PDB file of C-alpha atoms in Angstrom:
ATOM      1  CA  UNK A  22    -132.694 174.980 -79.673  1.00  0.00           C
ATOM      2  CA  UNK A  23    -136.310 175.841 -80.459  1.00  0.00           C
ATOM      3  CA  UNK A  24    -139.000 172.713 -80.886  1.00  0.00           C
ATOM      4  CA  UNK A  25    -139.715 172.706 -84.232  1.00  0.00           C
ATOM      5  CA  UNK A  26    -143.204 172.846 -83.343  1.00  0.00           C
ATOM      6  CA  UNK A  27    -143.384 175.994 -81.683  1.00  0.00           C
ATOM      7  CA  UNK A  28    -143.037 179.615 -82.164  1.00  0.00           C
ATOM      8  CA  UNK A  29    -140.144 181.536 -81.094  1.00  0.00           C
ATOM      9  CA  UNK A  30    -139.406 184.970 -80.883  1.00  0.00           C
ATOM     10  CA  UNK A  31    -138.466 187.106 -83.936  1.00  0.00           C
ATOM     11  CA  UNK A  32    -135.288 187.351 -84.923  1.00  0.00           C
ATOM     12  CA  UNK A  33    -132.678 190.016 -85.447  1.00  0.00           C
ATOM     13  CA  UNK A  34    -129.447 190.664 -87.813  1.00  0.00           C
ATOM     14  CA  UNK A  35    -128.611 188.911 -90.990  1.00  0.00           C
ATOM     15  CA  UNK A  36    -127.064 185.892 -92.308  1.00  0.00           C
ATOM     16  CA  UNK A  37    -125.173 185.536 -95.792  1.00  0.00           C
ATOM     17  CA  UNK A  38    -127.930 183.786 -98.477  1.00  0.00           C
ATOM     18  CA  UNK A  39    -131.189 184.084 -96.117  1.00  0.00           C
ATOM     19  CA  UNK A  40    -133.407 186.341 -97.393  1.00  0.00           C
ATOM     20  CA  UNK A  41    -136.520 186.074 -94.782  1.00  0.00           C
ATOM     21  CA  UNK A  42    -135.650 183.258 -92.216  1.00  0.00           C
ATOM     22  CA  UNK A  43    -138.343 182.841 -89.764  1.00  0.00           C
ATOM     23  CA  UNK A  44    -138.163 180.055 -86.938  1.00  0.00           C
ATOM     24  CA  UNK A  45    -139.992 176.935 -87.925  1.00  0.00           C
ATOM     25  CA  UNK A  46    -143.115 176.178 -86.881  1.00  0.00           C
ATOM     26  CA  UNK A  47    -146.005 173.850 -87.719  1.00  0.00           C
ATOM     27  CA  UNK A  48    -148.886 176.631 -87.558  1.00  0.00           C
ATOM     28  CA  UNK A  49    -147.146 178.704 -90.140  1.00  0.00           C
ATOM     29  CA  UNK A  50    -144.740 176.394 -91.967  1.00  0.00           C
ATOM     30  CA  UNK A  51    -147.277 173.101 -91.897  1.00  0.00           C
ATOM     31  CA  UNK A  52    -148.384 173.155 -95.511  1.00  0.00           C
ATOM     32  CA  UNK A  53    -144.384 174.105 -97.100  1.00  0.00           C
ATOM     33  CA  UNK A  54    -141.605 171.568 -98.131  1.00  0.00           C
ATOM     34  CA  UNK A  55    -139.037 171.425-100.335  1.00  0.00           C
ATOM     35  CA  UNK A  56    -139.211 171.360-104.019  1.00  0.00           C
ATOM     36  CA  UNK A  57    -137.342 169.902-106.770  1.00  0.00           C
ATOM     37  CA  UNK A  58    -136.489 173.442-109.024  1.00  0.00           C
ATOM     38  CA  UNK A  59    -134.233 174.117-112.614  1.00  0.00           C
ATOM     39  CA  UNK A  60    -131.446 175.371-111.056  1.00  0.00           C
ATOM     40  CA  UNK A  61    -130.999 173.885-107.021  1.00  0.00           C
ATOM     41  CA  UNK A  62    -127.751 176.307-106.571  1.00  0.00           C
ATOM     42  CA  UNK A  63    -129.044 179.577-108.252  1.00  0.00           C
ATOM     43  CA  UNK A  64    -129.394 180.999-104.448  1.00  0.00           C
ATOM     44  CA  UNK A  65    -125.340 180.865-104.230  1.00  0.00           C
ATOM     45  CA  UNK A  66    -124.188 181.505-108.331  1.00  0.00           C
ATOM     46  CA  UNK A  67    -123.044 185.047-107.213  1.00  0.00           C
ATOM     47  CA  UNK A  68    -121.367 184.537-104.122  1.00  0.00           C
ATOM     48  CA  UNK A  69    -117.654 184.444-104.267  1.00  0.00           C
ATOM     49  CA  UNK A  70    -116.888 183.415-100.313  1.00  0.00           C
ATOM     50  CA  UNK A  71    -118.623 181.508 -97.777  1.00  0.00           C
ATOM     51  CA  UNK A  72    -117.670 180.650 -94.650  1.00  0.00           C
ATOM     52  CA  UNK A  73    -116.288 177.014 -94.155  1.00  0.00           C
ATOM     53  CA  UNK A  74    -115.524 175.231 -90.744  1.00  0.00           C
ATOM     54  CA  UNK A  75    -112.258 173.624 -89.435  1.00  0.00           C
ATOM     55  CA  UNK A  76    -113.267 170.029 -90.106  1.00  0.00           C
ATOM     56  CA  UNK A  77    -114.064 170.670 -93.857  1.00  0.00           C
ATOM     57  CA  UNK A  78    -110.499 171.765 -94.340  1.00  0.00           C
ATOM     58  CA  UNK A  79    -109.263 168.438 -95.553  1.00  0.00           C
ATOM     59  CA  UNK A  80    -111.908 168.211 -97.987  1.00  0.00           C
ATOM     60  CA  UNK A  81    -112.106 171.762 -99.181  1.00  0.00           C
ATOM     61  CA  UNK A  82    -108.668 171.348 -99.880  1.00  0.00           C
ATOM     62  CA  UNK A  83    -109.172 169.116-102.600  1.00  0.00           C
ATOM     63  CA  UNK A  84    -110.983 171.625-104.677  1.00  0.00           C
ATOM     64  CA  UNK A  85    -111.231 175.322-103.898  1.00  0.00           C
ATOM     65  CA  UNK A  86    -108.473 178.100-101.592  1.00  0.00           C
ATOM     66  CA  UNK A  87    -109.370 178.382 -98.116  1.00  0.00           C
ATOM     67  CA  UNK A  88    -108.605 181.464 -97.009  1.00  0.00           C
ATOM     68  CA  UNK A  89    -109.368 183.340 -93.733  1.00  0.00           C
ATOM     69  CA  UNK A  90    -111.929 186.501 -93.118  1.00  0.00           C
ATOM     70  CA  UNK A  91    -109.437 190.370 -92.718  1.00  0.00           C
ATOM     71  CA  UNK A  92    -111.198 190.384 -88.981  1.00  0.00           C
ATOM     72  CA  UNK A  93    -108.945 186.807 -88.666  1.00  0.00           C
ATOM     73  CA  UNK A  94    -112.140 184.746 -87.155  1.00  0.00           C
ATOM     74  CA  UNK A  95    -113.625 183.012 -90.041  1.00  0.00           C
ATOM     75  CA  UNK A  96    -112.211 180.544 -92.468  1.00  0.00           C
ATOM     76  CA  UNK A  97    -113.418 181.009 -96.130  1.00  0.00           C
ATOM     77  CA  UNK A  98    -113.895 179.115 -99.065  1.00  0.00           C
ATOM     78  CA  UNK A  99    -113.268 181.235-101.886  1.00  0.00           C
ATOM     79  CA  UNK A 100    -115.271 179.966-104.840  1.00  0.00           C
ATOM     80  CA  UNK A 101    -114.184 183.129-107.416  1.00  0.00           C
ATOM     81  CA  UNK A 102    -111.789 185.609-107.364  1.00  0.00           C
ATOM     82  CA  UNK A 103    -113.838 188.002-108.730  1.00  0.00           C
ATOM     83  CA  UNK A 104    -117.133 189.164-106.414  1.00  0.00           C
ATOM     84  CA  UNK A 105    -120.277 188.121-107.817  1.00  0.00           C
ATOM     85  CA  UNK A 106    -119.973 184.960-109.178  1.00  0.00           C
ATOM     86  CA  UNK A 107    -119.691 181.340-108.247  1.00  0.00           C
ATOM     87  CA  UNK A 108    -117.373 179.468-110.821  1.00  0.00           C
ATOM     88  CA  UNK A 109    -118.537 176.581-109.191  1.00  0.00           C
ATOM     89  CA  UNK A 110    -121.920 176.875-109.795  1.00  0.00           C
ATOM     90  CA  UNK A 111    -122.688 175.586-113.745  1.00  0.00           C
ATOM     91  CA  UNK A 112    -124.709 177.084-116.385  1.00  0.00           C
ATOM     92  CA  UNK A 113    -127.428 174.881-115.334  1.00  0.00           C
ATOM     93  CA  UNK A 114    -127.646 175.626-111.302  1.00  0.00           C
ATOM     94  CA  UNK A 115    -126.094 172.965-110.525  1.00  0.00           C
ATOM     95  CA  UNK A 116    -122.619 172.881-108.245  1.00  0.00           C
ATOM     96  CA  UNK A 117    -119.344 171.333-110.410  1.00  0.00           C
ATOM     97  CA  UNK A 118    -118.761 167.669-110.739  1.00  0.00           C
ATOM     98  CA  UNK A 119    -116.290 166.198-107.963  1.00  0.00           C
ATOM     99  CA  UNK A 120    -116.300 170.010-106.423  1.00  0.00           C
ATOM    100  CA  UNK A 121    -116.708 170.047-102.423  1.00  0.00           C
ATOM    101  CA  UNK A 122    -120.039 171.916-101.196  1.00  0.00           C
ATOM    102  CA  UNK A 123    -119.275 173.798 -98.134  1.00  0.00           C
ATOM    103  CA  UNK A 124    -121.402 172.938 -95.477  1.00  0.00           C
ATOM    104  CA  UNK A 125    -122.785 176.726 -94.880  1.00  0.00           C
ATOM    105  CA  UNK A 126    -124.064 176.039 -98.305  1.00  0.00           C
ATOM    106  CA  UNK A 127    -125.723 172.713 -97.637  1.00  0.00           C
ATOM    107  CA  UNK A 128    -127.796 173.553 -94.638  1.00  0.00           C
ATOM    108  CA  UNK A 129    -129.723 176.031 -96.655  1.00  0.00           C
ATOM    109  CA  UNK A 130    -132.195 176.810 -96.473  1.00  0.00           C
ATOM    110  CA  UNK A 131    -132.378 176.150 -92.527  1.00  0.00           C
ATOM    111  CA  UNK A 132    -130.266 177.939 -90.212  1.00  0.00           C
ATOM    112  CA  UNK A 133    -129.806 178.129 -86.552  1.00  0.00           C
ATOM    113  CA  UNK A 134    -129.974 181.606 -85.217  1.00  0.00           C
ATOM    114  CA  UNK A 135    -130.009 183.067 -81.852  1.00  0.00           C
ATOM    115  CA  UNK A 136    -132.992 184.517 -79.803  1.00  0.00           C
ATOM    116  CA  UNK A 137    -133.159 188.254 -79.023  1.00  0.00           C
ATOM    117  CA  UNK A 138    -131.636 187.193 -75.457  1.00  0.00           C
ATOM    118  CA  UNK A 139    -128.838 185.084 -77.428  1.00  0.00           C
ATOM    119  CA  UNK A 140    -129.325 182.027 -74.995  1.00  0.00           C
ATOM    120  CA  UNK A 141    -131.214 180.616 -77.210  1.00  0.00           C
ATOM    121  CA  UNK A 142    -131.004 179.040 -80.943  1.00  0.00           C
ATOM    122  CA  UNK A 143    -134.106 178.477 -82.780  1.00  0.00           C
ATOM    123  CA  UNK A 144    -134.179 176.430 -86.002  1.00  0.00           C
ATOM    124  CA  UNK A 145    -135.261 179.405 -89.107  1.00  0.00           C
ATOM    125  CA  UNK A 146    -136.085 178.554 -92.620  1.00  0.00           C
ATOM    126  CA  UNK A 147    -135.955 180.673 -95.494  1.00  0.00           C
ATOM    127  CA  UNK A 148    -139.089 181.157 -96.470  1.00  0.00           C
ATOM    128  CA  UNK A 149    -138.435 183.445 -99.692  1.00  0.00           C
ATOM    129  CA  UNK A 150    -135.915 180.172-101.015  1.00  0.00           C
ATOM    130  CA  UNK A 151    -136.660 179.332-104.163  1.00  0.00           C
ATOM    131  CA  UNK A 152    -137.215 175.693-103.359  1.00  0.00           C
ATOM    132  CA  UNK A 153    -139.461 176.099-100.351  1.00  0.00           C
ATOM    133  CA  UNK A 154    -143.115 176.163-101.160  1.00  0.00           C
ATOM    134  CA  UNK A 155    -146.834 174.431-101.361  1.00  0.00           C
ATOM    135  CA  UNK A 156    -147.154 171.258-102.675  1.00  0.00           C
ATOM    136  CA  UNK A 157    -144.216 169.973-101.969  1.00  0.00           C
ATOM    137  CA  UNK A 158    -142.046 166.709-102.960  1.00  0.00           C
ATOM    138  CA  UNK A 159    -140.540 166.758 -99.487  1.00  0.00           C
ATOM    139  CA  UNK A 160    -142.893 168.116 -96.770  1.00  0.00           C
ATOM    140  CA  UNK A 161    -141.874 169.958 -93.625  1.00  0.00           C
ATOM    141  CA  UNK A 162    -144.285 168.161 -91.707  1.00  0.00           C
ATOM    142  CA  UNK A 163    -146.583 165.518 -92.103  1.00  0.00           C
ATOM    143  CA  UNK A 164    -149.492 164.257 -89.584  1.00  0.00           C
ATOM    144  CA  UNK A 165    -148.453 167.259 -87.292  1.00  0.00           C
ATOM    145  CA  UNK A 166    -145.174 165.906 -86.551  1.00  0.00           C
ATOM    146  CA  UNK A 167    -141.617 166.626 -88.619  1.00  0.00           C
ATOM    147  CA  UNK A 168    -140.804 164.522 -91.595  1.00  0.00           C
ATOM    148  CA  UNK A 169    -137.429 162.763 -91.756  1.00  0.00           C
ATOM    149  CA  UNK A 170    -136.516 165.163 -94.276  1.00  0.00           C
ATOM    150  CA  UNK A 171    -136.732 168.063 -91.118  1.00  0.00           C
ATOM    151  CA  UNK A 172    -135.402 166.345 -88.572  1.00  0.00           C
ATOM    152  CA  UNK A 173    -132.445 165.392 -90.512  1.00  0.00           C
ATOM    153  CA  UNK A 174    -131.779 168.851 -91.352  1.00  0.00           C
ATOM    154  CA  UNK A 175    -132.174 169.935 -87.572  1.00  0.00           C
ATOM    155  CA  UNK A 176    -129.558 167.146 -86.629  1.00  0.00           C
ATOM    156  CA  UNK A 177    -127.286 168.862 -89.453  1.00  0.00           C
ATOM    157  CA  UNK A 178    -127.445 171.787 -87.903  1.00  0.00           C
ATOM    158  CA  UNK A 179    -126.984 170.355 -84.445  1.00  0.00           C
ATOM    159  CA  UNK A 180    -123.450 168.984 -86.148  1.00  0.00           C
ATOM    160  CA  UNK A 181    -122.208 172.289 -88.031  1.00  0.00           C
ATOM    161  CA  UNK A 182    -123.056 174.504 -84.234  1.00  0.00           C
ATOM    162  CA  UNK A 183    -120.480 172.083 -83.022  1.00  0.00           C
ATOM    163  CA  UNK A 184    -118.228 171.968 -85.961  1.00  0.00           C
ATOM    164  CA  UNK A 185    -118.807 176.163 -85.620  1.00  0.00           C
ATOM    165  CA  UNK A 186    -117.856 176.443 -82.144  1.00  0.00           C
ATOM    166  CA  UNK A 187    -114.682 173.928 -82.925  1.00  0.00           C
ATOM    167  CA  UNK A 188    -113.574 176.482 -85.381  1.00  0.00           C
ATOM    168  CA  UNK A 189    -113.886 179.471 -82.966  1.00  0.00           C
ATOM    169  CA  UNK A 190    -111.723 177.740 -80.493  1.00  0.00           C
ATOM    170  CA  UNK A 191    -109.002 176.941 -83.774  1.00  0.00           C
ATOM    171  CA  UNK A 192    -109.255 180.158 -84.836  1.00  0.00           C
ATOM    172  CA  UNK A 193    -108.094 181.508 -81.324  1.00  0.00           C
ATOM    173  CA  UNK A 194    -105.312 178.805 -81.193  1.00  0.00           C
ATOM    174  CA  UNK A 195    -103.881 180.518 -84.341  1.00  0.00           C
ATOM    175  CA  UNK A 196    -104.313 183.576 -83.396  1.00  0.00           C
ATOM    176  CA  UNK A 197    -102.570 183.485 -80.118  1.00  0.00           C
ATOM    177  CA  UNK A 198     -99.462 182.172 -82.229  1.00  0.00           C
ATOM    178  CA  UNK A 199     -99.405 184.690 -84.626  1.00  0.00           C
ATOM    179  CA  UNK A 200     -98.941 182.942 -87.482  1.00  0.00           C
ATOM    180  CA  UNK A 201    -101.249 184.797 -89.919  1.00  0.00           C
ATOM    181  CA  UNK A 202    -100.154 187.141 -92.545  1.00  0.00           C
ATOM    182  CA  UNK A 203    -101.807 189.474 -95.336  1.00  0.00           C
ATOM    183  CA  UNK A 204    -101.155 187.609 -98.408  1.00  0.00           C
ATOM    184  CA  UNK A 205    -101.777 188.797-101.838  1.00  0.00           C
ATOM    185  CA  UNK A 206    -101.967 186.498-105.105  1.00  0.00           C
ATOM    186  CA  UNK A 207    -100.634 187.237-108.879  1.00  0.00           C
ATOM    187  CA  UNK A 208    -101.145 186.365-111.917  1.00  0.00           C
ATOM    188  CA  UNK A 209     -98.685 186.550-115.290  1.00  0.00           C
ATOM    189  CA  UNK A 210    -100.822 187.212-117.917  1.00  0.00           C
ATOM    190  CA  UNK A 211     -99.013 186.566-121.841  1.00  0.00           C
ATOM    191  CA  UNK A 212     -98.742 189.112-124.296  1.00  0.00           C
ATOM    192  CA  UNK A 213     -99.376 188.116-127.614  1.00  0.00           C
ATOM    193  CA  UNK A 214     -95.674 187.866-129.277  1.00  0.00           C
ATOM    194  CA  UNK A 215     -95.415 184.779-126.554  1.00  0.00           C
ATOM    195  CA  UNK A 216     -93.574 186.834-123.634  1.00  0.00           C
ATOM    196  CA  UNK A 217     -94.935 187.075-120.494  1.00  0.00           C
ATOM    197  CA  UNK A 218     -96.005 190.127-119.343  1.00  0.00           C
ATOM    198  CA  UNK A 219     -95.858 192.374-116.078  1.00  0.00           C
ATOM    199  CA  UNK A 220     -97.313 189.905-112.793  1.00  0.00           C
ATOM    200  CA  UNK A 221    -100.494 191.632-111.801  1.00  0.00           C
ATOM    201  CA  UNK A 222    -102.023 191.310-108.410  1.00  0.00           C
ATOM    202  CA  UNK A 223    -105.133 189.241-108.325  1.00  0.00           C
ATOM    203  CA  UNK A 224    -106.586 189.043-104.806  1.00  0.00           C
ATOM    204  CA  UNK A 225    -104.922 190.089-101.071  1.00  0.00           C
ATOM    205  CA  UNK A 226    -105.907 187.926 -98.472  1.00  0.00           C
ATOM    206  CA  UNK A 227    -104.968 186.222 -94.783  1.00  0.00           C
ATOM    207  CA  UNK A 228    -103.273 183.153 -94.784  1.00  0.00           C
ATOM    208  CA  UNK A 229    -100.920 181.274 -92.603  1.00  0.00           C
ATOM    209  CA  UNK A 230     -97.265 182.119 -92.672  1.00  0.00           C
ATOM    210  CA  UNK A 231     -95.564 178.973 -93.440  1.00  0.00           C
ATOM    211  CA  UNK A 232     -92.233 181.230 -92.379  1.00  0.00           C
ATOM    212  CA  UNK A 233     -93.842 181.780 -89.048  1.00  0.00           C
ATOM    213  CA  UNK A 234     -94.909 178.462 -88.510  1.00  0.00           C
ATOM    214  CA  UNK A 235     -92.167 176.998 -88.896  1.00  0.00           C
ATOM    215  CA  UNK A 236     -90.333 179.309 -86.973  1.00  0.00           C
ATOM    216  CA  UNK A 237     -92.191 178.540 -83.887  1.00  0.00           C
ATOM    217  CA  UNK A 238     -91.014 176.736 -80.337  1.00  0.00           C
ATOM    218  CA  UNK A 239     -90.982 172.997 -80.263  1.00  0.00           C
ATOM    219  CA  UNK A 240     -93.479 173.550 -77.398  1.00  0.00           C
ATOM    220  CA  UNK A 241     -95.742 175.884 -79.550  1.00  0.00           C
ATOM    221  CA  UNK A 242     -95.979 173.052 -82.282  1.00  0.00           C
ATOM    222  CA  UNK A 243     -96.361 170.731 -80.083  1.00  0.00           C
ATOM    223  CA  UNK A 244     -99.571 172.299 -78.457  1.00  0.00           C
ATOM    224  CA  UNK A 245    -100.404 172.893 -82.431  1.00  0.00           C
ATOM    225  CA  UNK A 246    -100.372 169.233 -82.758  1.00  0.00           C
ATOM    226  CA  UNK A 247    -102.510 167.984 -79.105  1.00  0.00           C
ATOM    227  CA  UNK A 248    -105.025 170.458 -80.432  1.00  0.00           C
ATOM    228  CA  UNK A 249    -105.465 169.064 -83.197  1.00  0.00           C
ATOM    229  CA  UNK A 250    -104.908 172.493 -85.263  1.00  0.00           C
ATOM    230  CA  UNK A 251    -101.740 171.005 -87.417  1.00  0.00           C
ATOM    231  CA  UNK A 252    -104.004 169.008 -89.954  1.00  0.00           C
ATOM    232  CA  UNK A 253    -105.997 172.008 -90.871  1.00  0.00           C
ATOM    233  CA  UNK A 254    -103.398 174.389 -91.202  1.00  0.00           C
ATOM    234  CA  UNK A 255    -101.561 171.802 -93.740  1.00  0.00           C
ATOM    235  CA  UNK A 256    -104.606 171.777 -95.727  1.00  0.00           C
ATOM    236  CA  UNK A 257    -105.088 175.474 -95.909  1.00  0.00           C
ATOM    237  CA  UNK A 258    -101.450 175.425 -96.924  1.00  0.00           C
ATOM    238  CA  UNK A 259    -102.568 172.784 -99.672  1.00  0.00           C
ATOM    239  CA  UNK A 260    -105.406 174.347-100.485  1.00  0.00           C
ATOM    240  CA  UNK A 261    -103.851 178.049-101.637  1.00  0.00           C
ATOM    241  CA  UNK A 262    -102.352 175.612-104.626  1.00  0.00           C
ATOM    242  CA  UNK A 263    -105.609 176.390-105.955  1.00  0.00           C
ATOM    243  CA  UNK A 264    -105.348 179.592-106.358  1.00  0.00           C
ATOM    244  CA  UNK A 265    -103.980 179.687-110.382  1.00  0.00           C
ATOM    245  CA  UNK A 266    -106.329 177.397-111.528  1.00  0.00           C
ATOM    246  CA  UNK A 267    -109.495 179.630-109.582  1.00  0.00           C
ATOM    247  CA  UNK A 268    -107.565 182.607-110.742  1.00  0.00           C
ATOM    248  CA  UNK A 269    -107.198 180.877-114.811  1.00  0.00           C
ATOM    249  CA  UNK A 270    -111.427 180.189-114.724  1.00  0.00           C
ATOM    250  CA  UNK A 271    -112.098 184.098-113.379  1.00  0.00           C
ATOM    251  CA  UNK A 272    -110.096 185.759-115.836  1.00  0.00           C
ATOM    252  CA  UNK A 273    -111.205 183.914-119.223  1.00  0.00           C
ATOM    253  CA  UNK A 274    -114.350 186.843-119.451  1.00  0.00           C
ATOM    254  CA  UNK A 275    -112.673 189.527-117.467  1.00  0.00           C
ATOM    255  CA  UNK A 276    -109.889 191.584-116.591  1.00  0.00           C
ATOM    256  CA  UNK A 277    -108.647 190.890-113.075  1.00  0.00           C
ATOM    257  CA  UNK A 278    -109.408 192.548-109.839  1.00  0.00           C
ATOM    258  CA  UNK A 279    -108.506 193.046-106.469  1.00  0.00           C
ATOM    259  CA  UNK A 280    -111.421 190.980-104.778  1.00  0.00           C
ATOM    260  CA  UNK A 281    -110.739 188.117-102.225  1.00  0.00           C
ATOM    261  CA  UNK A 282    -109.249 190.602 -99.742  1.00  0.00           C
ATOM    262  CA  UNK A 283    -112.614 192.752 -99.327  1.00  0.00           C
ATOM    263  CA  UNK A 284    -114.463 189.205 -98.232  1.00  0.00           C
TER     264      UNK A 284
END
């Protein structure tokens, strides 16, 4: 990790939300802070996925599908099942009552990223974030040093690179016991004498196979279980109850579509 005092070389490759992160630095980041703006979540109101990590499962589950990337190495929240929009952002820019906030979300608008050489990760801000800028009511810095408010983001980044890396090592666990599937989800719409009409497919997506799962070895549970994986993949499992009710608030304005699948 880079001082947050010092430069660090530029950075290459992009990262979902970040406009122009550059790694923090007192010389050229020593007069910006954060600022209280209209609408705090505007910078994620059209994003339907983000990535979430392992731990957040049990939470997540509680209020949105999680869902896993087509490559199988990335869990997902899905927050629409229609691209471009966030149906848990509000009218006013601000993120639904009681509704979990992924952590990829929270961290912005710092990030780690790696160095050219990759041995490296340098704390980055977005400078171009809406609530960055002069005059701010939370400095970066203050006396030369980092403020509270920047050295508590650094140590939240600190936890979600180990909550990242956790998830890499579930995600191979998973894979190596092939329970994932393609999974697709439907949705009954009602014609207007009362009937119900012909099921159309809403969204395809990866998902654990509960079919699989539970067809595997004692043995292969087991190791499910001293890893630690078995609580998360319940709560994915939970979590895909959510689907009807995401699936009721993206088709009030719109006809449905075939979205989740292309995250």
């Amino acid at each position: 990790m880079s001082d947050a005092q010092t430069g660090a070389p530029a950075l290459t490759g992009n990262v979902l939300l970040y406009k122009n992160p550059e790694p923090l630095s007192l010389e050229a980041h020593n007069k910006l802070g954060l600022k209280n703006i209209e609408r705090p979540f505007g910078f994620v109101e059209t994003t339907h996925v983000v990535p979430l990590t392992v731990q957040e499962f049990g939470m997540a589950a509680t209020s949105l599908p999680i869902i896993f990337a087509p490559d199988r190495k990335t869990p997902l929240a899905v927050l629409s099942a229609r691209s471009g929009e966030n149906l848990y952002v509000d009218t006013t820019g601000n993120w639904e009552l009681d509704g979990y906030i992924p952590a990829f979300i929270r961290r912005y608008p710092f990030v780690f990223a790696a160095d050219q050489q990759g041995d490296n990760f340098v704390v980055c801000i977005d400078t171009q974030a809406e609530m960055i800028g002069e005059n701010p009511d939370l400095p970066l810095f203050e006396n030369g040093q980092p403020t509270a408010y920047t050295n508590n983001a650094m140590e939240f980044l600190q936890d979600f690179e180990r909550q990242r890396r956790a998830t890499e090592e579930f995600m191979e666990v998973i894979t190596s016991m092939d329970i994932l599937e393609e999974k697709s989800v439907t949705f009954t719409p009602t014609n207007p004498d009362g009937s119900q009409g012909e099921p159309v497919k809403v969204a395809d997506y990866i998902g654990v196979s509960e079919e699989k799962l539970n067809a595997l070895p004692a043995a292969k549970l087991l190791e499910l279980k001293q890893k630690g994986c078995l609580g998360a993949i319940y709560a994915h499992l939970v979590s895909l109850l959510h689907w009807q009710k995401l699936i009721q608030r993206t088709l009030r304005n719109a006809p449905p579509e075939v979205v989740a699948g292309n995250a």
